[in-house]
Tab-separated table of C-alpha atoms and ligand atoms in Angstrom:
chain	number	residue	atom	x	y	z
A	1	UNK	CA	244.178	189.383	-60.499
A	2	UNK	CA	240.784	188.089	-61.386
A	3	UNK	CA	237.585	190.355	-61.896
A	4	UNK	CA	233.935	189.509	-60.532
A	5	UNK	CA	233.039	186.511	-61.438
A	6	UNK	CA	230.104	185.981	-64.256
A	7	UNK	CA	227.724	182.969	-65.402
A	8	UNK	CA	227.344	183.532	-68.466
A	9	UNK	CA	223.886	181.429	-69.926
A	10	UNK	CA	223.714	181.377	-73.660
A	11	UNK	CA	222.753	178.444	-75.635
A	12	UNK	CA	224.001	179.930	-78.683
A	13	UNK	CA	227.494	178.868	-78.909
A	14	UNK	CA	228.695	181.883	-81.207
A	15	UNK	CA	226.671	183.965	-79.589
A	16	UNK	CA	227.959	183.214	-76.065
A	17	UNK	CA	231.400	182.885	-77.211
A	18	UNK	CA	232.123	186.132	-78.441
A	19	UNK	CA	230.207	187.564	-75.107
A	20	UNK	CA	231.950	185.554	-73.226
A	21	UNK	CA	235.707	186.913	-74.911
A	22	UNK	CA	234.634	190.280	-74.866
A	23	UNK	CA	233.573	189.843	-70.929
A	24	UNK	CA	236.968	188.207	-70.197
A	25	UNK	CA	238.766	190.832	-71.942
A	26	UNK	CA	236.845	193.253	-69.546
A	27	UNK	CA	238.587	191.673	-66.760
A	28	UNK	CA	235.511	189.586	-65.533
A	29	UNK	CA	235.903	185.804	-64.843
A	30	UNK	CA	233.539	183.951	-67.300
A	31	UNK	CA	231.682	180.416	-66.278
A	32	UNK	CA	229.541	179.568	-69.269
A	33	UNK	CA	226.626	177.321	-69.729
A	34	UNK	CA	224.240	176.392	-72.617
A	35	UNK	CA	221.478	174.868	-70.816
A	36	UNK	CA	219.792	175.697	-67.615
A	37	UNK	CA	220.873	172.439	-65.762
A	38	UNK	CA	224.460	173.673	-66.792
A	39	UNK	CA	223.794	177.139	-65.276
A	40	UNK	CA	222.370	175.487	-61.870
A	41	UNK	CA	225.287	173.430	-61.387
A	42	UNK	CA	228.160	176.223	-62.224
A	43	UNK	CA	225.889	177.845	-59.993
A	44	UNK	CA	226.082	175.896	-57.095
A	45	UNK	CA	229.786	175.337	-57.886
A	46	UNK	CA	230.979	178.575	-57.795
A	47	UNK	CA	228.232	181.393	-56.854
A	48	UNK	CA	229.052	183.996	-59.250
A	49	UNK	CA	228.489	187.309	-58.403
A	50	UNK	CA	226.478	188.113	-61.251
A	51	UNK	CA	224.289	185.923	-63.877
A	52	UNK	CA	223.687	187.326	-67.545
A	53	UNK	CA	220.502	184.389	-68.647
A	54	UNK	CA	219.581	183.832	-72.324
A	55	UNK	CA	215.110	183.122	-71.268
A	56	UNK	CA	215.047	180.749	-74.039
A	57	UNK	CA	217.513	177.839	-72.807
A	58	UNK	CA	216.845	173.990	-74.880
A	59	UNK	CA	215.685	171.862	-71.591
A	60	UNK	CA	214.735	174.827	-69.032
A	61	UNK	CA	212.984	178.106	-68.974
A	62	UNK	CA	215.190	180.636	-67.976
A	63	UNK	CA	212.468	182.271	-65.244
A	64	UNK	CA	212.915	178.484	-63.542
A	65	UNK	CA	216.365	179.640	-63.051
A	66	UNK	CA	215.668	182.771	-61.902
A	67	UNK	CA	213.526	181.193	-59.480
A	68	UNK	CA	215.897	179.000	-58.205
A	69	UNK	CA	218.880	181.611	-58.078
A	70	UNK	CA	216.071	183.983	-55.480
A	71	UNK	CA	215.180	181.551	-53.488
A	72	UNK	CA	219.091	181.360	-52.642
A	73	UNK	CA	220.805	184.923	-53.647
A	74	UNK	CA	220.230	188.720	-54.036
A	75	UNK	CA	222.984	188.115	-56.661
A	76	UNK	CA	222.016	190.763	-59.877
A	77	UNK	CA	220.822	188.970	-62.835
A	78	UNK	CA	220.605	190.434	-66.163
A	79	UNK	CA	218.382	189.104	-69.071
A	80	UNK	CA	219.070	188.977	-72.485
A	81	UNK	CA	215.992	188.467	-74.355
A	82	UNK	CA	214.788	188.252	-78.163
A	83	UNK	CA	212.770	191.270	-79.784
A	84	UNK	CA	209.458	190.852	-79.298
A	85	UNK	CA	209.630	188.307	-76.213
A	86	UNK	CA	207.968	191.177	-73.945
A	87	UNK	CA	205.890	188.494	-71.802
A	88	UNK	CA	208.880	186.365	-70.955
A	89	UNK	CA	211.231	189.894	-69.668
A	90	UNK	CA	207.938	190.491	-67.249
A	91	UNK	CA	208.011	187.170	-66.230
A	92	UNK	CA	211.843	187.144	-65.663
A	93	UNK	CA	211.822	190.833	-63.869
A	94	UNK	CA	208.701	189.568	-61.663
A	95	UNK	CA	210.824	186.399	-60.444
A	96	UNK	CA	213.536	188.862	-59.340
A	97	UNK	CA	215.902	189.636	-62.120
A	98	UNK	CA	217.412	192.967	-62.139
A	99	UNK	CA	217.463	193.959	-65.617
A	100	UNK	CA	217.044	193.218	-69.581
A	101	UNK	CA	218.942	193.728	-72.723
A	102	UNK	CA	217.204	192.781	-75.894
A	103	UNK	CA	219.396	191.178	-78.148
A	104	UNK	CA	221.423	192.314	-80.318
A	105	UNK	CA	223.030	194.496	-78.066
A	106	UNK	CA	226.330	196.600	-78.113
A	107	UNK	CA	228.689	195.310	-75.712
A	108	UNK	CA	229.383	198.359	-73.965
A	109	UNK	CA	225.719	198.667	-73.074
A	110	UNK	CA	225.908	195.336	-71.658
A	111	UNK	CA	229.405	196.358	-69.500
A	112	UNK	CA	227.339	199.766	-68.594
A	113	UNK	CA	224.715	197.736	-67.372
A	114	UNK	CA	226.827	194.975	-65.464
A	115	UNK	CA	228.822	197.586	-63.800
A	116	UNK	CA	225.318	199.196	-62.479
A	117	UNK	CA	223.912	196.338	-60.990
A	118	UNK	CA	227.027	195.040	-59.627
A	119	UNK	CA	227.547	198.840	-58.183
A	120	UNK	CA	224.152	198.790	-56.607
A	121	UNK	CA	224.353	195.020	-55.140
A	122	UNK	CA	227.833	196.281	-53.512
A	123	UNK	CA	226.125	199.553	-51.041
A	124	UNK	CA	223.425	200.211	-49.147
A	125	UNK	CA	220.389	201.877	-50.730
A	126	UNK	CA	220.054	204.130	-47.996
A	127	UNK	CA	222.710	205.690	-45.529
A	128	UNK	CA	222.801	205.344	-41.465
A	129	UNK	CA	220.359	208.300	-41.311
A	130	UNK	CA	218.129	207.189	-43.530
A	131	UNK	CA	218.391	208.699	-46.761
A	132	UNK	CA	218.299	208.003	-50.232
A	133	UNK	CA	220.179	209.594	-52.693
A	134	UNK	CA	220.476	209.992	-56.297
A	135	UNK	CA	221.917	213.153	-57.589
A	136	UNK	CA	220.256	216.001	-56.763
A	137	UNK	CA	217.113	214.473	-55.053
A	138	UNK	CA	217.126	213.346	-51.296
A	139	UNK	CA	214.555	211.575	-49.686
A	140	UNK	CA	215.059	211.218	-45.691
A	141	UNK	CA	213.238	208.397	-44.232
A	142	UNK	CA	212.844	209.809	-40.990
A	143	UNK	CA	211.345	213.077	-41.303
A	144	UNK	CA	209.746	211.908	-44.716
A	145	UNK	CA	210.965	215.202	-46.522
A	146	UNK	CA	211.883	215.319	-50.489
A	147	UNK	CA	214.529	217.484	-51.680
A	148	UNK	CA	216.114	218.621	-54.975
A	149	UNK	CA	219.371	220.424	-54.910
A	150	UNK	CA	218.297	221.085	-51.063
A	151	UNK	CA	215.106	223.067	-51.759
A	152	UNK	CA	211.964	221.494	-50.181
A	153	UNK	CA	209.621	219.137	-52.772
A	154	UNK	CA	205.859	219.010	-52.317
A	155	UNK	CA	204.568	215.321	-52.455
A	156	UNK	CA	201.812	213.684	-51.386
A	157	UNK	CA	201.890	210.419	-49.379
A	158	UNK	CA	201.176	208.278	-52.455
A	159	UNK	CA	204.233	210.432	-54.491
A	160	UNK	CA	206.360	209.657	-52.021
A	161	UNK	CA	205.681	206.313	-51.617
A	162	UNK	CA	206.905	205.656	-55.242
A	163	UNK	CA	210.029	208.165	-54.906
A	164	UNK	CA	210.903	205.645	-52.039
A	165	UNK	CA	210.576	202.395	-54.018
A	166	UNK	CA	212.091	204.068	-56.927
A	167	UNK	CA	215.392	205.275	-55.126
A	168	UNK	CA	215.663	201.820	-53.341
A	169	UNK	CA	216.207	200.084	-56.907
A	170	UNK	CA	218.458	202.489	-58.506
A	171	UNK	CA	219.712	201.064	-61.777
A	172	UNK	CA	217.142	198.526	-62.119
A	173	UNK	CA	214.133	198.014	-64.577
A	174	UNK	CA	210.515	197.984	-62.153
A	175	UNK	CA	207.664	195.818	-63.542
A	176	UNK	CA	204.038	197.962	-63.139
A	177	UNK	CA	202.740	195.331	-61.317
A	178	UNK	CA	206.041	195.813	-59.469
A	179	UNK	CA	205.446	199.034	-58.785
A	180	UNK	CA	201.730	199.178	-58.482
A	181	UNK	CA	202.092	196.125	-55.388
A	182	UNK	CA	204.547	198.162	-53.484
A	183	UNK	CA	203.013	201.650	-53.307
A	184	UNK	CA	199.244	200.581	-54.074
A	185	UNK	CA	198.938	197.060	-52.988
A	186	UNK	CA	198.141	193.525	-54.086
A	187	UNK	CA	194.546	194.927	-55.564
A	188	UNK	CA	195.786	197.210	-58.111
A	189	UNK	CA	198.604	195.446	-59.678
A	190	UNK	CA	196.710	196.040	-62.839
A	191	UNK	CA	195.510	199.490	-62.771
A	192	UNK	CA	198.838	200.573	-64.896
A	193	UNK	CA	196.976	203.777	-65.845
A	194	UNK	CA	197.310	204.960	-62.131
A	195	UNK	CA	201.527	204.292	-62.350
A	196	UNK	CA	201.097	206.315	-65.702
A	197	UNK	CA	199.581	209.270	-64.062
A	198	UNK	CA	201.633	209.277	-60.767
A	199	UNK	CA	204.634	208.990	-62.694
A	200	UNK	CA	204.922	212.084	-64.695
A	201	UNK	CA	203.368	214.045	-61.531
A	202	UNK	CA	206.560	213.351	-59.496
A	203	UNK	CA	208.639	213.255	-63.056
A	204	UNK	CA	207.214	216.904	-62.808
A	205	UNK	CA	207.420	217.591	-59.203
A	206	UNK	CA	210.761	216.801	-59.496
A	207	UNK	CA	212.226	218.821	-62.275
A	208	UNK	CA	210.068	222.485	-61.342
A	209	UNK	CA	213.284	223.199	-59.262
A	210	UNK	CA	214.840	225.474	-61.014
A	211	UNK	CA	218.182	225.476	-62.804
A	212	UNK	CA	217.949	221.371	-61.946
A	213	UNK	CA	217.570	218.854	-65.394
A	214	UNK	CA	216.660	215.572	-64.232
A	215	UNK	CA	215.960	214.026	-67.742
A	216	UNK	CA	216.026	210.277	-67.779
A	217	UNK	CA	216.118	209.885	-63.999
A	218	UNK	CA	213.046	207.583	-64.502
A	219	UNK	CA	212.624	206.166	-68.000
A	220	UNK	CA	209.769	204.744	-69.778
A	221	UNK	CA	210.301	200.863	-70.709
A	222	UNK	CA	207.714	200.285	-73.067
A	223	UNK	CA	205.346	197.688	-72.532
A	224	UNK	CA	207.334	196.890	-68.993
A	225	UNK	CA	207.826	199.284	-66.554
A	226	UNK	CA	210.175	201.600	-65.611
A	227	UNK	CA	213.764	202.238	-65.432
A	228	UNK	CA	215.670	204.005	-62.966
A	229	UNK	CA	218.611	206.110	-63.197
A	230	UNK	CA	221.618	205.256	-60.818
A	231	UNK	CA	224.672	206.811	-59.788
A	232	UNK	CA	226.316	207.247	-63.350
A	233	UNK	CA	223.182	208.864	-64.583
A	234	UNK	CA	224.279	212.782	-64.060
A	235	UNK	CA	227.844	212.059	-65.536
A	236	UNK	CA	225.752	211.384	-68.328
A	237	UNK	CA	223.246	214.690	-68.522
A	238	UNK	CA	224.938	217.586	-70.152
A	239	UNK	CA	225.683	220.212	-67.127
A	240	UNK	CA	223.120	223.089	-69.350
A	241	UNK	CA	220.887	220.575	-71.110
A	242	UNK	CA	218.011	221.765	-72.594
A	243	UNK	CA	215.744	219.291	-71.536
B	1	CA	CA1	218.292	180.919	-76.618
């Protein structure tokens, strides 16, 4: 029986070899390519159901790719970058990938992260009645009413604008810009210092309910954005952490 399927982008042969074993023993089914003409064409041979893309490919940029694979698919794609290539991960989020790993990486991070964006491509972010859900914290749509562990949140419009967009990409790394288009608009996709301050007021908001720790249910990327917990996230959190 054959996993989801994977394109695995790497021009590294080692490199993409040993990912690309370690991935197969995982159960996935591995196409790999070393150059971005490669990936288009295993792409439009076999529509993988995820891509993991190396940025810096020998005839291509990797964002060209990412491009491409939008303007056709929702299908996840995950980035691995180099240290240091902070401008490139922007550009790649921006053009629609999902997430980044910055190389090197642990393979089990990189299975965590595959199984959360495959997880969140395979539902619906919100449920037939409208609401979003992660953990503790439910937003409803249609009355427009936060709660945490069912008591009542106070938010203004703004707050819950960005709860909303937030709990729509659940497991997925948010640009500023990203963030600062869809609850702000077009005009202040550079005021970051806004995001900054809205941010920790619902990170706030959020945790005053008592007896509820909701540590690392929106994490800082530095330099990029922000990172949102999914569905695994409370498995995670100690049931008495300290936090
Ligand atoms: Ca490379």
């Amino acid at each position: 029986m054959s996993g989801p399927a994977l394109l695995l982008v790497e021009d590294e042969d080692g490199a993409r070899r040993t990912l690309a074993e370690y991935l197969t023993r995982r159960g996935y089914d591995v196409y790999e390519a070393a150059t971005a003409k490669e990936a288009m064409r295993l792409w439009d041979a076999h529509r993988a159901d995820l891509v993991l893309l190396d940025l810096g490919l020998p005839d291509l940029d990797g964002v060209d790719v990412i491009r491409r694979i939008r303007r056709e698919a929702t299908t996840p794609i995950i980035i691995l970058s180099a240290r240091g290539d902070e401008r490139d991960k922007i550009g790649g989020l921006e053009a629609g990938a999902d997430d980044y790993l910055t190389k090197p990486f642990a393979t089990d991070e990189l299975n965590a992260r595959i199984r959360a964006v495959l997880r969140r491509a395979g539902g619906p972010d919100a449920d037939a009645a409208g609401c979003l859900r992660l953990g503790p914290i439910e937003l409803d749509q249609v009355r427009r009413e936060v709660t945490v562990a069912s008591t009542p949140v106070r938010l203004t419009p703004r707050e819950y604008e960005l709860l909303k967009v937030l709990l729509s990409n659940q497991g997925r790394v948010l640009t500023k810009a990203r963030l600062l288009r869809a609850v702000w608009g077009l005009a202040y996709a550079e005021e970051s210092a806004y995001l900054h301050v809205y941010v920790n007021r619902l990170r706030r908001k959020l945790s005053a309910v008592s007896g509820v720790s909701l540590e690392g249910l929106i994490e800082t990327e530095p330099g990029i954005g922000y990172r949102v917990a999914d569905g695994d996230w409370l498995r995670e959190v100690p049931p008495s952490g300290d936090a």
